[in-house]
mmCIF file of C-alpha atoms and ligand atoms in Angstrom:
data_model
loop_
_atom_site.group_PDB
_atom_site.id
_atom_site.type_symbol
_atom_site.label_atom_id
_atom_site.label_comp_id
_atom_site.label_asym_id
_atom_site.label_seq_id
_atom_site.Cartn_x
_atom_site.Cartn_y
_atom_site.Cartn_z
ATOM 1 C CA MET M 737 24.477 13.278 17.800
ATOM 2 C CA PRO M 738 25.647 10.523 15.405
ATOM 3 C CA ALA M 739 22.957 8.190 13.991
ATOM 4 C CA PRO M 740 22.761 4.770 15.677
ATOM 5 C CA LYS M 741 24.496 2.023 13.714
ATOM 6 C CA PRO M 742 22.565 -0.987 12.334
ATOM 7 C CA GLN M 743 23.400 -3.841 14.663
ATOM 8 C CA ARG M 744 21.984 -7.220 13.778
ATOM 9 C CA VAL M 745 21.213 -8.576 10.316
ATOM 10 C CA LEU M 746 17.603 -9.680 10.463
ATOM 11 C CA VAL M 747 17.078 -10.698 6.828
ATOM 12 C CA ALA M 748 20.206 -11.432 4.791
ATOM 13 C CA GLU M 749 20.630 -10.450 1.163
ATOM 14 C CA ALA M 750 20.366 -14.051 -0.087
ATOM 15 C CA ALA M 751 17.212 -14.656 1.937
ATOM 16 C CA ILE M 752 15.618 -11.540 0.441
ATOM 17 C CA ALA M 753 16.525 -12.656 -3.086
ATOM 18 C CA ALA M 754 15.091 -16.145 -2.534
ATOM 19 C CA ARG M 755 11.852 -14.810 -1.058
ATOM 20 C CA VAL M 756 11.428 -12.177 -3.789
ATOM 21 C CA ALA M 757 11.682 -14.975 -6.362
ATOM 22 C CA GLU M 758 8.969 -16.943 -4.532
ATOM 23 C CA LEU M 759 6.697 -13.907 -4.282
ATOM 24 C CA ALA M 760 7.210 -13.214 -7.982
ATOM 25 C CA ARG M 761 6.186 -16.769 -8.850
ATOM 26 C CA ALA M 762 2.982 -16.418 -6.813
ATOM 27 C CA ILE M 763 2.186 -12.997 -8.282
ATOM 28 C CA ALA M 764 2.893 -14.181 -11.831
ATOM 29 C CA ARG M 765 0.560 -17.134 -11.326
ATOM 30 C CA ASP M 766 -2.220 -14.979 -9.853
ATOM 31 C CA TYR M 767 -1.990 -12.214 -12.488
ATOM 32 C CA ALA M 768 -1.165 -14.230 -15.602
ATOM 33 C CA GLY M 769 -2.444 -12.348 -18.664
ATOM 34 C CA GLU M 770 -3.730 -9.392 -16.585
ATOM 35 C CA ASN M 771 -0.992 -6.705 -16.922
ATOM 36 C CA PRO M 772 -1.397 -5.392 -13.354
ATOM 37 C CA VAL M 773 -0.159 -1.987 -12.204
ATOM 38 C CA LEU M 774 2.538 -2.380 -9.568
ATOM 39 C CA VAL M 775 2.239 0.688 -7.346
ATOM 40 C CA GLY M 776 5.488 1.142 -5.429
ATOM 41 C CA VAL M 777 5.337 3.311 -2.335
ATOM 42 C CA LEU M 778 8.214 5.797 -2.355
ATOM 43 C CA GLN M 779 10.840 5.877 -1.096
ATOM 44 C CA GLY M 780 11.228 2.711 0.903
ATOM 45 C CA ALA M 781 9.824 0.253 -1.635
ATOM 46 C CA VAL M 782 12.280 1.171 -4.408
ATOM 47 C CA PRO M 783 14.721 -1.760 -3.989
ATOM 48 C CA PHE M 784 11.867 -4.217 -3.435
ATOM 49 C CA VAL M 785 9.978 -3.039 -6.530
ATOM 50 C CA ALA M 786 13.160 -3.075 -8.598
ATOM 51 C CA ASP M 787 13.922 -6.679 -7.642
ATOM 52 C CA LEU M 788 10.322 -7.898 -7.761
ATOM 53 C CA MET M 789 9.531 -6.447 -11.184
ATOM 54 C CA ARG M 790 12.638 -8.018 -12.710
ATOM 55 C CA ALA M 791 11.656 -11.398 -11.283
ATOM 56 C CA LEU M 792 8.181 -11.229 -12.840
ATOM 57 C CA PRO M 793 7.815 -13.133 -16.112
ATOM 58 C CA ILE M 794 4.485 -11.409 -16.948
ATOM 59 C CA ASP M 795 3.571 -8.003 -18.406
ATOM 60 C CA VAL M 796 3.297 -5.358 -15.685
ATOM 61 C CA THR M 797 3.020 -1.577 -15.544
ATOM 62 C CA VAL M 798 5.140 0.050 -12.841
ATOM 63 C CA ASP M 799 4.391 3.352 -11.175
ATOM 64 C CA PHE M 800 5.035 5.007 -7.829
ATOM 65 C CA ILE M 801 3.081 6.880 -5.230
ATOM 66 C CA ARG M 802 4.404 8.806 -2.261
ATOM 67 C CA ALA M 803 2.711 9.115 1.105
ATOM 68 C CA SER M 804 3.882 11.238 3.999
ATOM 69 C CA SER M 805 6.391 9.287 6.073
ATOM 70 C CA TYR M 806 7.883 9.114 9.523
ATOM 71 C CA GLY M 807 10.625 11.651 8.877
ATOM 72 C CA ALA M 808 13.469 11.036 11.300
ATOM 73 C CA GLY M 809 11.195 9.508 13.943
ATOM 74 C CA THR M 810 10.356 5.875 14.481
ATOM 75 C CA SER M 811 6.650 5.671 15.266
ATOM 76 C CA SER M 812 3.552 6.120 13.119
ATOM 77 C CA SER M 813 1.615 9.354 13.370
ATOM 78 C CA GLY M 814 -1.450 7.545 12.027
ATOM 79 C CA ARG M 815 -1.930 10.270 9.424
ATOM 80 C CA VAL M 816 -1.311 9.680 5.747
ATOM 81 C CA ARG M 817 -0.902 12.392 3.160
ATOM 82 C CA LEU M 818 -0.393 11.789 -0.574
ATOM 83 C CA VAL M 819 2.567 13.900 -1.579
ATOM 84 C CA ALA M 820 3.065 12.443 -5.073
ATOM 85 C CA ASP M 821 0.438 10.694 -7.155
ATOM 86 C CA LEU M 822 0.555 8.063 -9.882
ATOM 87 C CA ALA M 823 1.065 9.020 -13.514
ATOM 88 C CA VAL M 824 -1.054 6.109 -14.812
ATOM 89 C CA GLU M 825 -4.814 5.735 -14.593
ATOM 90 C CA VAL M 826 -5.818 2.679 -12.606
ATOM 91 C CA ALA M 827 -9.496 2.596 -13.547
ATOM 92 C CA ASP M 828 -10.351 -0.884 -14.813
ATOM 93 C CA ARG M 829 -6.842 -2.152 -14.016
ATOM 94 C CA HIS M 830 -5.641 -4.686 -11.473
ATOM 95 C CA VAL M 831 -3.532 -2.827 -8.883
ATOM 96 C CA LEU M 832 -0.884 -4.328 -6.635
ATOM 97 C CA ILE M 833 0.461 -1.939 -3.993
ATOM 98 C CA VAL M 834 4.067 -2.819 -3.156
ATOM 99 C CA ASP M 835 5.531 -1.494 0.087
ATOM 100 C CA ASP M 836 8.589 -2.150 2.184
ATOM 101 C CA ILE M 837 6.948 -2.728 5.548
ATOM 102 C CA VAL M 838 3.552 -2.827 7.214
ATOM 103 C CA ASP M 839 3.408 -1.824 10.843
ATOM 104 C CA THR M 840 0.092 -0.469 12.172
ATOM 105 C CA GLY M 841 -1.357 -0.915 8.674
ATOM 106 C CA LEU M 842 -2.713 2.637 8.630
ATOM 107 C CA THR M 843 -0.599 3.706 5.645
ATOM 108 C CA LEU M 844 -1.548 0.748 3.466
ATOM 109 C CA ALA M 845 -5.201 0.899 4.491
ATOM 110 C CA ALA M 846 -5.349 4.575 3.511
ATOM 111 C CA LEU M 847 -3.520 4.008 0.208
ATOM 112 C CA LYS M 848 -5.808 1.099 -0.579
ATOM 113 C CA ARG M 849 -8.910 3.219 0.051
ATOM 114 C CA THR M 850 -7.509 6.024 -2.099
ATOM 115 C CA LEU M 851 -6.824 3.711 -5.037
ATOM 116 C CA GLU M 852 -10.083 1.778 -4.645
ATOM 117 C CA ALA M 853 -11.936 5.064 -5.121
ATOM 118 C CA ARG M 854 -10.538 5.190 -8.680
ATOM 119 C CA ARG M 855 -12.571 2.146 -9.728
ATOM 120 C CA PRO M 856 -9.810 -0.360 -10.437
ATOM 121 C CA ARG M 857 -10.709 -3.991 -11.125
ATOM 122 C CA SER M 858 -8.932 -5.010 -7.922
ATOM 123 C CA VAL M 859 -6.476 -3.709 -5.341
ATOM 124 C CA ARG M 860 -4.132 -6.086 -3.535
ATOM 125 C CA THR M 861 -1.132 -5.492 -1.322
ATOM 126 C CA CYS M 862 2.396 -6.895 -1.196
ATOM 127 C CA VAL M 863 4.951 -6.077 1.508
ATOM 128 C CA LEU M 864 8.432 -7.351 2.126
ATOM 129 C CA LEU M 865 8.203 -7.088 5.920
ATOM 130 C CA ASP M 866 5.222 -7.504 8.197
ATOM 131 C CA LYS M 867 5.279 -6.404 11.845
ATOM 132 C CA ALA M 868 2.135 -8.458 12.336
ATOM 133 C CA GLY M 869 1.908 -7.892 16.087
ATOM 134 C CA ARG M 870 1.513 -4.142 15.613
ATOM 135 C CA ARG M 871 -1.578 -4.041 13.415
ATOM 136 C CA GLU M 872 -4.234 -1.442 14.279
ATOM 137 C CA THR M 873 -6.458 -2.001 11.232
ATOM 138 C CA ASP M 874 -7.629 -5.173 9.528
ATOM 139 C CA VAL M 875 -6.112 -4.368 6.128
ATOM 140 C CA THR M 876 -5.425 -7.584 4.197
ATOM 141 C CA ILE M 877 -1.845 -8.149 3.086
ATOM 142 C CA ASP M 878 -2.032 -10.491 0.117
ATOM 143 C CA TYR M 879 1.699 -11.193 -0.307
ATOM 144 C CA VAL M 880 4.126 -11.066 2.638
ATOM 145 C CA GLY M 881 7.873 -11.559 2.386
ATOM 146 C CA PHE M 882 8.795 -11.987 6.035
ATOM 147 C CA THR M 883 6.962 -11.589 9.313
ATOM 148 C CA ILE M 884 9.270 -9.819 11.758
ATOM 149 C CA PRO M 885 9.108 -8.901 15.440
ATOM 150 C CA ASN M 886 8.509 -5.370 16.648
ATOM 151 C CA VAL M 887 12.006 -3.999 16.206
ATOM 152 C CA PHE M 888 12.997 -0.939 14.217
ATOM 153 C CA VAL M 889 14.620 -2.052 10.988
ATOM 154 C CA VAL M 890 16.688 -0.366 8.304
ATOM 155 C CA GLY M 891 18.204 -1.357 4.978
ATOM 156 C CA TYR M 892 16.850 -2.547 1.622
ATOM 157 C CA GLY M 893 14.959 0.743 1.272
ATOM 158 C CA LEU M 894 14.176 1.343 4.939
ATOM 159 C CA ASP M 895 15.797 4.328 6.559
ATOM 160 C CA TYR M 896 16.538 6.013 9.810
ATOM 161 C CA GLY M 897 16.586 9.757 9.262
ATOM 162 C CA GLY M 898 17.401 9.222 5.593
ATOM 163 C CA LEU M 899 20.290 6.830 6.270
ATOM 164 C CA TYR M 900 20.782 3.117 5.499
ATOM 165 C CA ARG M 901 18.348 2.704 2.586
ATOM 166 C CA ASN M 902 21.268 1.466 0.518
ATOM 167 C CA LEU M 903 22.112 -1.533 2.694
ATOM 168 C CA PRO M 904 21.449 -4.734 0.691
ATOM 169 C CA TYR M 905 20.061 -6.525 3.774
ATOM 170 C CA VAL M 906 17.557 -5.719 6.543
ATOM 171 C CA ALA M 907 19.075 -4.987 9.939
ATOM 172 C CA ALA M 908 17.697 -4.148 13.359
ATOM 173 C CA LEU M 909 18.565 -0.744 14.750
ATOM 174 C CA ASP M 910 18.578 0.025 18.429
ATOM 175 C CA VAL M 911 17.001 3.466 18.670
ATOM 176 C CA THR M 912 16.292 3.557 22.385
HETATM 177 P P1 XMP L 2273 2.126 1.848 9.231
HETATM 178 O O1 XMP L 2273 2.192 1.952 10.740
HETATM 179 O O2 XMP L 2273 1.212 2.884 8.652
HETATM 180 O O3 XMP L 2273 3.592 2.242 8.805
HETATM 181 O O4 XMP L 2273 1.835 0.451 8.763
HETATM 182 C C1 XMP L 2273 4.125 1.944 7.583
HETATM 183 C C2 XMP L 2273 5.316 2.815 7.369
HETATM 184 O O5 XMP L 2273 6.017 3.001 8.603
HETATM 185 C C3 XMP L 2273 7.378 3.029 8.399
HETATM 186 N N1 XMP L 2273 7.996 2.027 9.268
HETATM 187 C C4 XMP L 2273 9.298 1.808 9.373
HETATM 188 N N2 XMP L 2273 10.340 2.378 8.746
HETATM 189 N N3 XMP L 2273 11.813 0.967 9.937
HETATM 190 C C5 XMP L 2273 11.600 1.948 9.040
HETATM 191 O O6 XMP L 2273 12.568 2.439 8.460
HETATM 192 C C6 XMP L 2273 10.813 0.344 10.618
HETATM 193 O O7 XMP L 2273 11.057 -0.552 11.421
HETATM 194 C C7 XMP L 2273 9.483 0.802 10.321
HETATM 195 N N4 XMP L 2273 8.275 0.410 10.773
HETATM 196 C C8 XMP L 2273 7.385 1.191 10.115
HETATM 197 C C9 XMP L 2273 7.583 2.789 6.922
HETATM 198 O O8 XMP L 2273 7.774 4.030 6.289
HETATM 199 C C10 XMP L 2273 6.302 2.175 6.448
HETATM 200 O O9 XMP L 2273 6.024 2.429 5.102
#
């Protein structure tokens, strides 16, 4: 069966760029002089990290972590498995986890706990998209790009069965 086609642009390319610049200003202000570790969550956060890091006028270290993902499905299993770890040590460092989207919050909550166990100076979270109405844990999201309704989205790193990560905008996908 062919994959469903992205239908409606939810966040346009220019809107993403403008919001990334705003987030970068806030992050730069909050972490001035601190050289935080940006921890991008593979694979979905790649475009967001790439844009965010280039908008940051402060020293940062960039690394990536990979948690088990949805695969071709569209709903959270609630289980999180680390399938690739960081190369840098985060002990005594400020850590900012950067992810594409927060839905139930289970993935970010688990990643946060995992990194907090390594005795960093702090762990904060930054997501481009927040499906706020879907939260099942009270994980704090420190920097949010856009709050979106409960629709399945693709583009700007987000995929459906491996497709559409390369779209420069975020679009809704009807998967029913
Ligand atoms: P939780 O529920 O743990 O999920 O916050 C976070 C992860 O779920 C995936 N996710 C999506 N992926 N379109 C996607 O392509 C979506 O609308 C969507 N909602 C959740 C994503 O992998 C995210 O990191």
